[in-house]
Amino acid sequence: MTSSPPLSGIDTHAHIFDPRAPMAPGRRYAPSYTATVEAWLGHMARAGVSHGVLVQPSFYGTDNHLLAEALAAYPQRLRGIAVLDPAVAERTLAEMDAQGFVGARLNLVGKDLEDYTSREWQRFFHRLAEIGWQVEIQRAFEDFAQLLPAISRAGCAVMIDHFGLPQGGIDAANPAHAATLDMLRQTPNAWVKLSAPYRSGQDAARASASLAHLRAACGGLGRFVWGSDWPHTQHETAASYAQQVARLEQLLPDPDDRRRVLVENPAALFRFT
């Protein structure tokens, strides 16, 4: 175990994996290479980013043991977002909370939306809220108008992955996009992760325009965090860690704004303070 460096930045979205580890049936993607926590920490060090959050890849399903091992190796520097069955045992939740997990992920891309107002889902979300966990969601931007009120009412923070995946960028003239922006105005416990603009076909100009819409809807920068999305699965040749750091600097040229998104906002939400 190594000591923790001073908090200079938090990368709130990265993945580690080993293709030899058992993977979930029905997965949409399986990697052919290894992504280690040490490799990721090396990229972070070169970029001046001190702490990070590992997100469970969907292809491992609810087997979060690789993340748990990384959190045990770097307990002061790392936190984790798990994939869980909504019926997860209370004892398991408590154990994972002690290990450094701080949220549960719902990767809803390519899936039929369920009734998240149901008794089963609401009980799950309330249990997460009781221990201070967040719910992280990956889904198309327009669907968050439906998802946010159903999940946020339980009291947990809701993290919107990857700008909300607005294909081609946010279009305020699109009624579905406008509905999600309006819902962001009404949902103070909804957060947005500025990560992976390449997953929604956004170049620098489109990402900047999307951020302007999101910033206006959220009333400033107080509900934004940043993530590298390393190792950029299925986009490895089009993206790099350094490029994603540079993109953030383009999005937020003001150093105070960047510090807010890189340090101040995520520090408490992900329990680094």
PDB file of C-alpha atoms in Angstrom:
ATOM      1  CA  MET A   1       0.000   0.000   0.000  1.00  0.00           C
ATOM      2  CA  THR A   2       1.351   3.404  -0.982  1.00  0.00           C
ATOM      3  CA  SER A   3       0.657   6.758   0.618  1.00  0.00           C
ATOM      4  CA  SER A   4      -1.825   9.089  -1.022  1.00  0.00           C
ATOM      5  CA  PRO A   5      -0.506  12.164  -2.842  1.00  0.00           C
ATOM      6  CA  PRO A   6      -2.118  15.563  -2.239  1.00  0.00           C
ATOM      7  CA  LEU A   7      -5.488  15.905  -3.933  1.00  0.00           C
ATOM      8  CA  SER A   8      -4.801  17.640  -7.259  1.00  0.00           C
ATOM      9  CA  GLY A   9      -7.520  16.150  -9.443  1.00  0.00           C
ATOM     10  CA  ILE A  10     -10.028  13.294  -9.578  1.00  0.00           C
ATOM     11  CA  ASP A  11     -10.594  11.180 -12.670  1.00  0.00           C
ATOM     12  CA  THR A  12     -14.126   9.936 -11.990  1.00  0.00           C
ATOM     13  CA  HIS A  13     -14.444   7.421 -14.828  1.00  0.00           C
ATOM     14  CA  ALA A  14     -12.020   4.676 -15.805  1.00  0.00           C
ATOM     15  CA  HIS A  15     -12.108   0.904 -16.212  1.00  0.00           C
ATOM     16  CA  ILE A  16      -9.743  -1.939 -15.447  1.00  0.00           C
ATOM     17  CA  PHE A  17     -10.120  -5.462 -16.795  1.00  0.00           C
ATOM     18  CA  ASP A  18      -8.446  -8.720 -17.666  1.00  0.00           C
ATOM     19  CA  PRO A  19      -9.829 -10.768 -20.592  1.00  0.00           C
ATOM     20  CA  ARG A  20      -8.998 -13.950 -18.669  1.00  0.00           C
ATOM     21  CA  ALA A  21     -11.516 -13.113 -15.955  1.00  0.00           C
ATOM     22  CA  PRO A  22     -15.019 -14.635 -16.186  1.00  0.00           C
ATOM     23  CA  MET A  23     -17.427 -12.423 -18.099  1.00  0.00           C
ATOM     24  CA  ALA A  24     -21.187 -12.049 -17.975  1.00  0.00           C
ATOM     25  CA  PRO A  25     -23.372 -13.899 -20.496  1.00  0.00           C
ATOM     26  CA  GLY A  26     -25.131 -11.768 -23.076  1.00  0.00           C
ATOM     27  CA  ARG A  27     -22.478  -9.045 -22.967  1.00  0.00           C
ATOM     28  CA  ARG A  28     -22.349  -6.596 -25.897  1.00  0.00           C
ATOM     29  CA  TYR A  29     -18.543  -6.319 -25.849  1.00  0.00           C
ATOM     30  CA  ALA A  30     -15.526  -8.220 -24.530  1.00  0.00           C
ATOM     31  CA  PRO A  31     -11.982  -6.789 -24.485  1.00  0.00           C
ATOM     32  CA  SER A  32      -9.026  -8.663 -25.959  1.00  0.00           C
ATOM     33  CA  TYR A  33      -6.383  -6.865 -23.890  1.00  0.00           C
ATOM     34  CA  THR A  34      -5.609  -6.108 -20.253  1.00  0.00           C
ATOM     35  CA  ALA A  35      -6.124  -2.703 -18.636  1.00  0.00           C
ATOM     36  CA  THR A  36      -4.380  -2.541 -15.258  1.00  0.00           C
ATOM     37  CA  VAL A  37      -4.852  -0.116 -12.419  1.00  0.00           C
ATOM     38  CA  GLU A  38      -1.113   0.617 -12.482  1.00  0.00           C
ATOM     39  CA  ALA A  39      -1.263   1.656 -16.143  1.00  0.00           C
ATOM     40  CA  TRP A  40      -4.140   3.995 -15.385  1.00  0.00           C
ATOM     41  CA  LEU A  41      -2.352   5.489 -12.386  1.00  0.00           C
ATOM     42  CA  GLY A  42       0.632   6.130 -14.637  1.00  0.00           C
ATOM     43  CA  HIS A  43      -1.501   8.153 -17.043  1.00  0.00           C
ATOM     44  CA  MET A  44      -2.982  10.051 -14.126  1.00  0.00           C
ATOM     45  CA  ALA A  45       0.443  10.869 -12.697  1.00  0.00           C
ATOM     46  CA  ARG A  46       1.671  12.254 -16.019  1.00  0.00           C
ATOM     47  CA  ALA A  47      -1.431  14.444 -16.221  1.00  0.00           C
ATOM     48  CA  GLY A  48      -1.152  15.665 -12.636  1.00  0.00           C
ATOM     49  CA  VAL A  49      -4.318  13.839 -11.547  1.00  0.00           C
ATOM     50  CA  SER A  50      -3.957  12.337  -8.085  1.00  0.00           C
ATOM     51  CA  HIS A  51      -7.119  10.336  -7.353  1.00  0.00           C
ATOM     52  CA  GLY A  52      -9.634   8.314  -9.307  1.00  0.00           C
ATOM     53  CA  VAL A  53     -12.887   6.393  -9.517  1.00  0.00           C
ATOM     54  CA  LEU A  54     -13.103   2.979 -11.158  1.00  0.00           C
ATOM     55  CA  VAL A  55     -16.381   2.050 -12.816  1.00  0.00           C
ATOM     56  CA  GLN A  56     -17.378  -1.588 -13.179  1.00  0.00           C
ATOM     57  CA  PRO A  57     -17.401  -2.626 -16.862  1.00  0.00           C
ATOM     58  CA  SER A  58     -20.715  -4.090 -17.954  1.00  0.00           C
ATOM     59  CA  PHE A  59     -19.084  -7.210 -19.382  1.00  0.00           C
ATOM     60  CA  TYR A  60     -18.286  -8.422 -15.837  1.00  0.00           C
ATOM     61  CA  GLY A  61     -21.870  -8.123 -14.671  1.00  0.00           C
ATOM     62  CA  THR A  62     -22.174  -8.098 -10.885  1.00  0.00           C
ATOM     63  CA  ASP A  63     -18.745  -9.697 -10.280  1.00  0.00           C
ATOM     64  CA  ASN A  64     -16.932  -6.647  -8.890  1.00  0.00           C
ATOM     65  CA  HIS A  65     -13.889  -8.458  -7.498  1.00  0.00           C
ATOM     66  CA  LEU A  66     -11.291  -6.805  -9.780  1.00  0.00           C
ATOM     67  CA  LEU A  67     -12.430  -3.388  -8.612  1.00  0.00           C
ATOM     68  CA  ALA A  68     -12.435  -4.521  -4.999  1.00  0.00           C
ATOM     69  CA  GLU A  69      -8.822  -5.686  -5.338  1.00  0.00           C
ATOM     70  CA  ALA A  70      -7.782  -2.316  -6.789  1.00  0.00           C
ATOM     71  CA  LEU A  71      -9.566  -0.421  -4.014  1.00  0.00           C
ATOM     72  CA  ALA A  72      -7.817  -2.572  -1.418  1.00  0.00           C
ATOM     73  CA  ALA A  73      -4.435  -1.814  -2.995  1.00  0.00           C
ATOM     74  CA  TYR A  74      -5.009   1.968  -3.134  1.00  0.00           C
ATOM     75  CA  PRO A  75      -7.663   2.717  -0.496  1.00  0.00           C
ATOM     76  CA  GLN A  76      -6.847   6.403  -0.114  1.00  0.00           C
ATOM     77  CA  ARG A  77      -6.555   7.180  -3.816  1.00  0.00           C
ATOM     78  CA  LEU A  78      -9.413   5.194  -5.341  1.00  0.00           C
ATOM     79  CA  ARG A  79     -13.169   4.749  -5.094  1.00  0.00           C
ATOM     80  CA  GLY A  80     -15.455   2.384  -6.999  1.00  0.00           C
ATOM     81  CA  ILE A  81     -18.808   2.278  -8.769  1.00  0.00           C
ATOM     82  CA  ALA A  82     -20.259  -1.246  -8.782  1.00  0.00           C
ATOM     83  CA  VAL A  83     -22.812  -3.127 -10.833  1.00  0.00           C
ATOM     84  CA  LEU A  84     -25.320  -4.752  -8.486  1.00  0.00           C
ATOM     85  CA  ASP A  85     -28.456  -6.806  -8.457  1.00  0.00           C
ATOM     86  CA  PRO A  86     -31.218  -4.640  -6.947  1.00  0.00           C
ATOM     87  CA  ALA A  87     -31.853  -7.421  -4.441  1.00  0.00           C
ATOM     88  CA  VAL A  88     -28.261  -7.299  -3.149  1.00  0.00           C
ATOM     89  CA  ALA A  89     -27.990  -8.300   0.510  1.00  0.00           C
ATOM     90  CA  GLU A  90     -27.613  -5.604   3.158  1.00  0.00           C
ATOM     91  CA  ARG A  91     -24.445  -7.280   4.417  1.00  0.00           C
ATOM     92  CA  THR A  92     -22.912  -7.150   0.933  1.00  0.00           C
ATOM     93  CA  LEU A  93     -23.735  -3.472   0.570  1.00  0.00           C
ATOM     94  CA  ALA A  94     -22.154  -2.729   3.939  1.00  0.00           C
ATOM     95  CA  GLU A  95     -19.017  -4.675   3.038  1.00  0.00           C
ATOM     96  CA  MET A  96     -18.678  -2.896  -0.300  1.00  0.00           C
ATOM     97  CA  ASP A  97     -19.223   0.475   1.343  1.00  0.00           C
ATOM     98  CA  ALA A  98     -16.334  -0.281   3.686  1.00  0.00           C
ATOM     99  CA  GLN A  99     -14.176  -1.343   0.723  1.00  0.00           C
ATOM    100  CA  GLY A 100     -14.515   2.076  -0.926  1.00  0.00           C
ATOM    101  CA  PHE A 101     -17.447   1.612  -3.275  1.00  0.00           C
ATOM    102  CA  VAL A 102     -19.590   4.743  -3.427  1.00  0.00           C
ATOM    103  CA  GLY A 103     -22.251   4.017  -6.030  1.00  0.00           C
ATOM    104  CA  ALA A 104     -24.044   1.613  -8.336  1.00  0.00           C
ATOM    105  CA  ARG A 105     -24.044   1.722 -12.111  1.00  0.00           C
ATOM    106  CA  LEU A 106     -26.921   1.153 -14.496  1.00  0.00           C
ATOM    107  CA  ASN A 107     -25.653   0.754 -18.039  1.00  0.00           C
ATOM    108  CA  LEU A 108     -28.933   0.970 -19.933  1.00  0.00           C
ATOM    109  CA  VAL A 109     -27.527   1.301 -23.438  1.00  0.00           C
ATOM    110  CA  GLY A 110     -29.241  -1.197 -25.717  1.00  0.00           C
ATOM    111  CA  LYS A 111     -31.698  -2.271 -23.018  1.00  0.00           C
ATOM    112  CA  ASP A 112     -35.435  -1.821 -22.595  1.00  0.00           C
ATOM    113  CA  LEU A 113     -36.177   0.656 -19.845  1.00  0.00           C
ATOM    114  CA  GLU A 114     -37.820  -0.880 -16.810  1.00  0.00           C
ATOM    115  CA  ASP A 115     -40.331   0.675 -14.460  1.00  0.00           C
ATOM    116  CA  TYR A 116     -37.933   2.400 -12.081  1.00  0.00           C
ATOM    117  CA  THR A 117     -40.861   3.566  -9.963  1.00  0.00           C
ATOM    118  CA  SER A 118     -41.561  -0.061  -9.065  1.00  0.00           C
ATOM    119  CA  ARG A 119     -41.342  -1.211  -5.465  1.00  0.00           C
ATOM    120  CA  GLU A 120     -38.210  -3.301  -6.122  1.00  0.00           C
ATOM    121  CA  TRP A 121     -36.258  -0.505  -7.809  1.00  0.00           C
ATOM    122  CA  GLN A 122     -37.378   2.187  -5.387  1.00  0.00           C
ATOM    123  CA  ARG A 123     -36.324   0.054  -2.434  1.00  0.00           C
ATOM    124  CA  PHE A 124     -32.897  -0.379  -4.052  1.00  0.00           C
ATOM    125  CA  PHE A 125     -32.484   3.344  -4.698  1.00  0.00           C
ATOM    126  CA  HIS A 126     -33.585   4.215  -1.165  1.00  0.00           C
ATOM    127  CA  ARG A 127     -31.067   1.739   0.255  1.00  0.00           C
ATOM    128  CA  LEU A 128     -28.322   3.421  -1.758  1.00  0.00           C
ATOM    129  CA  ALA A 129     -29.452   6.851  -0.593  1.00  0.00           C
ATOM    130  CA  GLU A 130     -29.335   5.694   3.039  1.00  0.00           C
ATOM    131  CA  ILE A 131     -25.627   4.846   2.787  1.00  0.00           C
ATOM    132  CA  GLY A 132     -24.775   7.909   0.702  1.00  0.00           C
ATOM    133  CA  TRP A 133     -24.230   6.144  -2.611  1.00  0.00           C
ATOM    134  CA  GLN A 134     -24.992   7.531  -6.046  1.00  0.00           C
ATOM    135  CA  VAL A 135     -26.641   5.922  -9.068  1.00  0.00           C
ATOM    136  CA  GLU A 136     -24.624   6.268 -12.255  1.00  0.00           C
ATOM    137  CA  ILE A 137     -26.507   5.894 -15.528  1.00  0.00           C
ATOM    138  CA  GLN A 138     -25.376   5.447 -19.109  1.00  0.00           C
ATOM    139  CA  ARG A 139     -28.226   6.047 -21.529  1.00  0.00           C
ATOM    140  CA  ALA A 140     -29.232   8.265 -24.463  1.00  0.00           C
ATOM    141  CA  PHE A 141     -29.701  11.915 -23.502  1.00  0.00           C
ATOM    142  CA  GLU A 142     -33.376  12.164 -24.388  1.00  0.00           C
ATOM    143  CA  ASP A 143     -34.340   9.332 -22.028  1.00  0.00           C
ATOM    144  CA  PHE A 144     -33.142  11.156 -18.917  1.00  0.00           C
ATOM    145  CA  ALA A 145     -36.328  13.228 -18.904  1.00  0.00           C
ATOM    146  CA  GLN A 146     -38.054   9.986 -17.912  1.00  0.00           C
ATOM    147  CA  LEU A 147     -35.280   8.503 -15.779  1.00  0.00           C
ATOM    148  CA  LEU A 148     -34.341  11.435 -13.548  1.00  0.00           C
ATOM    149  CA  PRO A 149     -37.657  11.890 -11.710  1.00  0.00           C
ATOM    150  CA  ALA A 150     -38.086   8.139 -11.222  1.00  0.00           C
ATOM    151  CA  ILE A 151     -34.655   7.634  -9.644  1.00  0.00           C
ATOM    152  CA  SER A 152     -33.782  10.941  -7.984  1.00  0.00           C
ATOM    153  CA  ARG A 153     -36.911  10.992  -5.859  1.00  0.00           C
ATOM    154  CA  ALA A 154     -35.373   8.271  -3.703  1.00  0.00           C
ATOM    155  CA  GLY A 155     -32.879  10.874  -2.506  1.00  0.00           C
ATOM    156  CA  CYS A 156     -29.684   9.511  -4.037  1.00  0.00           C
ATOM    157  CA  ALA A 157     -27.472  11.513  -6.343  1.00  0.00           C
ATOM    158  CA  VAL A 158     -27.883  10.551 -10.005  1.00  0.00           C
ATOM    159  CA  MET A 159     -24.774  10.745 -12.197  1.00  0.00           C
ATOM    160  CA  ILE A 160     -25.326  11.108 -15.943  1.00  0.00           C
ATOM    161  CA  ASP A 161     -22.460   9.473 -17.817  1.00  0.00           C
ATOM    162  CA  HIS A 162     -20.650  10.856 -20.860  1.00  0.00           C
ATOM    163  CA  PHE A 163     -22.509  14.174 -21.285  1.00  0.00           C
ATOM    164  CA  GLY A 164     -25.670  12.040 -21.430  1.00  0.00           C
ATOM    165  CA  LEU A 165     -24.666  10.585 -24.816  1.00  0.00           C
ATOM    166  CA  PRO A 166     -26.382  13.283 -26.924  1.00  0.00           C
ATOM    167  CA  GLN A 167     -25.619  11.993 -30.418  1.00  0.00           C
ATOM    168  CA  GLY A 168     -24.047  14.836 -32.393  1.00  0.00           C
ATOM    169  CA  GLY A 169     -24.366  17.136 -29.386  1.00  0.00           C
ATOM    170  CA  ILE A 170     -27.249  18.642 -27.438  1.00  0.00           C
ATOM    171  CA  ASP A 171     -29.854  20.341 -29.616  1.00  0.00           C
ATOM    172  CA  ALA A 172     -32.112  22.598 -27.546  1.00  0.00           C
ATOM    173  CA  ALA A 173     -34.522  22.745 -30.505  1.00  0.00           C
ATOM    174  CA  ASN A 174     -35.031  18.990 -30.192  1.00  0.00           C
ATOM    175  CA  PRO A 175     -38.092  18.567 -27.907  1.00  0.00           C
ATOM    176  CA  ALA A 176     -36.646  15.424 -26.304  1.00  0.00           C
ATOM    177  CA  HIS A 177     -33.335  17.167 -25.553  1.00  0.00           C
ATOM    178  CA  ALA A 178     -35.185  20.231 -24.265  1.00  0.00           C
ATOM    179  CA  ALA A 179     -37.212  17.991 -21.932  1.00  0.00           C
ATOM    180  CA  THR A 180     -34.045  16.536 -20.410  1.00  0.00           C
ATOM    181  CA  LEU A 181     -32.536  20.001 -19.968  1.00  0.00           C
ATOM    182  CA  ASP A 182     -35.735  21.096 -18.243  1.00  0.00           C
ATOM    183  CA  MET A 183     -35.614  18.056 -15.977  1.00  0.00           C
ATOM    184  CA  LEU A 184     -32.021  18.920 -15.040  1.00  0.00           C
ATOM    185  CA  ARG A 185     -33.290  22.314 -13.894  1.00  0.00           C
ATOM    186  CA  GLN A 186     -35.811  20.566 -11.665  1.00  0.00           C
ATOM    187  CA  THR A 187     -33.488  17.894 -10.255  1.00  0.00           C
ATOM    188  CA  PRO A 188     -30.835  19.381  -7.944  1.00  0.00           C
ATOM    189  CA  ASN A 189     -29.360  15.949  -7.122  1.00  0.00           C
ATOM    190  CA  ALA A 190     -28.626  15.181 -10.790  1.00  0.00           C
ATOM    191  CA  TRP A 191     -24.978  15.403 -11.848  1.00  0.00           C
ATOM    192  CA  VAL A 192     -23.252  15.310 -15.245  1.00  0.00           C
ATOM    193  CA  LYS A 193     -19.960  13.627 -16.051  1.00  0.00           C
ATOM    194  CA  LEU A 194     -17.908  15.430 -18.709  1.00  0.00           C
ATOM    195  CA  SER A 195     -16.407  12.342 -20.286  1.00  0.00           C
ATOM    196  CA  ALA A 196     -16.079  10.476 -23.582  1.00  0.00           C
ATOM    197  CA  PRO A 197     -17.517  13.025 -26.034  1.00  0.00           C
ATOM    198  CA  TYR A 198     -16.351  10.658 -28.783  1.00  0.00           C
ATOM    199  CA  ARG A 199     -19.035   8.169 -27.733  1.00  0.00           C
ATOM    200  CA  SER A 200     -21.688  10.591 -28.936  1.00  0.00           C
ATOM    201  CA  GLY A 201     -19.886  11.928 -32.027  1.00  0.00           C
ATOM    202  CA  GLN A 202     -18.984  15.277 -30.463  1.00  0.00           C
ATOM    203  CA  ASP A 203     -15.949  17.167 -31.655  1.00  0.00           C
ATOM    204  CA  ALA A 204     -14.523  20.032 -29.583  1.00  0.00           C
ATOM    205  CA  ALA A 205     -17.030  22.598 -30.856  1.00  0.00           C
ATOM    206  CA  ARG A 206     -20.049  20.369 -30.296  1.00  0.00           C
ATOM    207  CA  ALA A 207     -18.883  19.349 -26.846  1.00  0.00           C
ATOM    208  CA  SER A 208     -18.440  22.999 -25.898  1.00  0.00           C
ATOM    209  CA  ALA A 209     -21.935  23.796 -27.149  1.00  0.00           C
ATOM    210  CA  SER A 210     -23.350  20.853 -25.182  1.00  0.00           C
ATOM    211  CA  LEU A 211     -21.593  22.017 -22.039  1.00  0.00           C
ATOM    212  CA  ALA A 212     -23.080  25.497 -22.473  1.00  0.00           C
ATOM    213  CA  HIS A 213     -26.593  24.006 -22.562  1.00  0.00           C
ATOM    214  CA  LEU A 214     -25.881  21.755 -19.578  1.00  0.00           C
ATOM    215  CA  ARG A 215     -24.264  24.538 -17.594  1.00  0.00           C
ATOM    216  CA  ALA A 216     -27.271  26.786 -18.108  1.00  0.00           C
ATOM    217  CA  ALA A 217     -29.669  24.005 -17.108  1.00  0.00           C
ATOM    218  CA  CYS A 218     -27.662  23.181 -13.971  1.00  0.00           C
ATOM    219  CA  GLY A 219     -27.248  26.810 -12.959  1.00  0.00           C
ATOM    220  CA  GLY A 220     -23.458  26.802 -13.149  1.00  0.00           C
ATOM    221  CA  LEU A 221     -20.693  24.265 -12.694  1.00  0.00           C
ATOM    222  CA  GLY A 222     -21.607  22.933  -9.266  1.00  0.00           C
ATOM    223  CA  ARG A 223     -22.925  19.584 -10.557  1.00  0.00           C
ATOM    224  CA  PHE A 224     -20.188  18.588 -12.986  1.00  0.00           C
ATOM    225  CA  VAL A 225     -17.275  16.174 -12.715  1.00  0.00           C
ATOM    226  CA  TRP A 226     -14.716  14.924 -15.245  1.00  0.00           C
ATOM    227  CA  GLY A 227     -13.682  11.454 -16.328  1.00  0.00           C
ATOM    228  CA  SER A 228     -11.097  10.195 -18.804  1.00  0.00           C
ATOM    229  CA  ASP A 229     -13.023   7.037 -19.809  1.00  0.00           C
ATOM    230  CA  TRP A 230      -9.643   5.261 -19.968  1.00  0.00           C
ATOM    231  CA  PRO A 231      -8.846   2.946 -21.716  1.00  0.00           C
ATOM    232  CA  HIS A 232     -11.456   4.251 -24.192  1.00  0.00           C
ATOM    233  CA  THR A 233     -12.865   0.827 -25.072  1.00  0.00           C
ATOM    234  CA  GLN A 234     -13.758   0.477 -28.744  1.00  0.00           C
ATOM    235  CA  HIS A 235     -12.278   3.945 -29.336  1.00  0.00           C
ATOM    236  CA  GLU A 236      -8.655   3.186 -28.429  1.00  0.00           C
ATOM    237  CA  THR A 237      -7.220   4.497 -31.716  1.00  0.00           C
ATOM    238  CA  ALA A 238      -9.285   7.691 -31.655  1.00  0.00           C
ATOM    239  CA  ALA A 239      -8.717   8.758 -28.049  1.00  0.00           C
ATOM    240  CA  SER A 240      -5.952   8.903 -25.455  1.00  0.00           C
ATOM    241  CA  TYR A 241      -5.642  10.009 -21.859  1.00  0.00           C
ATOM    242  CA  ALA A 242      -3.647  13.105 -22.793  1.00  0.00           C
ATOM    243  CA  GLN A 243      -6.227  14.047 -25.416  1.00  0.00           C
ATOM    244  CA  GLN A 244      -9.046  13.844 -22.900  1.00  0.00           C
ATOM    245  CA  VAL A 245      -7.154  16.069 -20.467  1.00  0.00           C
ATOM    246  CA  ALA A 246      -6.568  18.535 -23.296  1.00  0.00           C
ATOM    247  CA  ARG A 247     -10.268  18.421 -24.176  1.00  0.00           C
ATOM    248  CA  LEU A 248     -11.164  19.383 -20.619  1.00  0.00           C
ATOM    249  CA  GLU A 249      -8.808  22.340 -20.830  1.00  0.00           C
ATOM    250  CA  GLN A 250     -10.585  23.406 -24.037  1.00  0.00           C
ATOM    251  CA  LEU A 251     -13.992  23.023 -22.424  1.00  0.00           C
ATOM    252  CA  LEU A 252     -12.986  24.891 -19.269  1.00  0.00           C
ATOM    253  CA  PRO A 253     -10.141  27.306 -20.054  1.00  0.00           C
ATOM    254  CA  ASP A 254     -10.522  29.074 -16.708  1.00  0.00           C
ATOM    255  CA  PRO A 255      -8.265  27.366 -14.107  1.00  0.00           C
ATOM    256  CA  ASP A 256     -10.757  28.044 -11.297  1.00  0.00           C
ATOM    257  CA  ASP A 257     -13.531  26.383 -13.292  1.00  0.00           C
ATOM    258  CA  ARG A 258     -11.333  23.368 -13.973  1.00  0.00           C
ATOM    259  CA  ARG A 259     -10.386  23.040 -10.310  1.00  0.00           C
ATOM    260  CA  ARG A 260     -14.032  23.102  -9.367  1.00  0.00           C
ATOM    261  CA  VAL A 261     -14.860  20.254 -11.761  1.00  0.00           C
ATOM    262  CA  LEU A 262     -11.646  18.290 -11.162  1.00  0.00           C
ATOM    263  CA  VAL A 263     -11.340  18.655  -7.400  1.00  0.00           C
ATOM    264  CA  GLU A 264     -13.985  20.538  -5.481  1.00  0.00           C
ATOM    265  CA  ASN A 265     -17.134  18.989  -6.950  1.00  0.00           C
ATOM    266  CA  PRO A 266     -16.116  15.323  -6.910  1.00  0.00           C
ATOM    267  CA  ALA A 267     -14.168  15.359  -3.627  1.00  0.00           C
ATOM    268  CA  ALA A 268     -17.192  15.168  -1.360  1.00  0.00           C
ATOM    269  CA  LEU A 269     -19.461  13.254  -3.747  1.00  0.00           C
ATOM    270  CA  PHE A 270     -16.947  10.409  -4.095  1.00  0.00           C
ATOM    271  CA  ARG A 271     -15.816  10.612  -0.439  1.00  0.00           C
ATOM    272  CA  PHE A 272     -12.297  11.870  -0.867  1.00  0.00           C
ATOM    273  CA  THR A 273     -12.828  14.388   1.945  1.00  0.00           C
TER     274      THR A 273
END
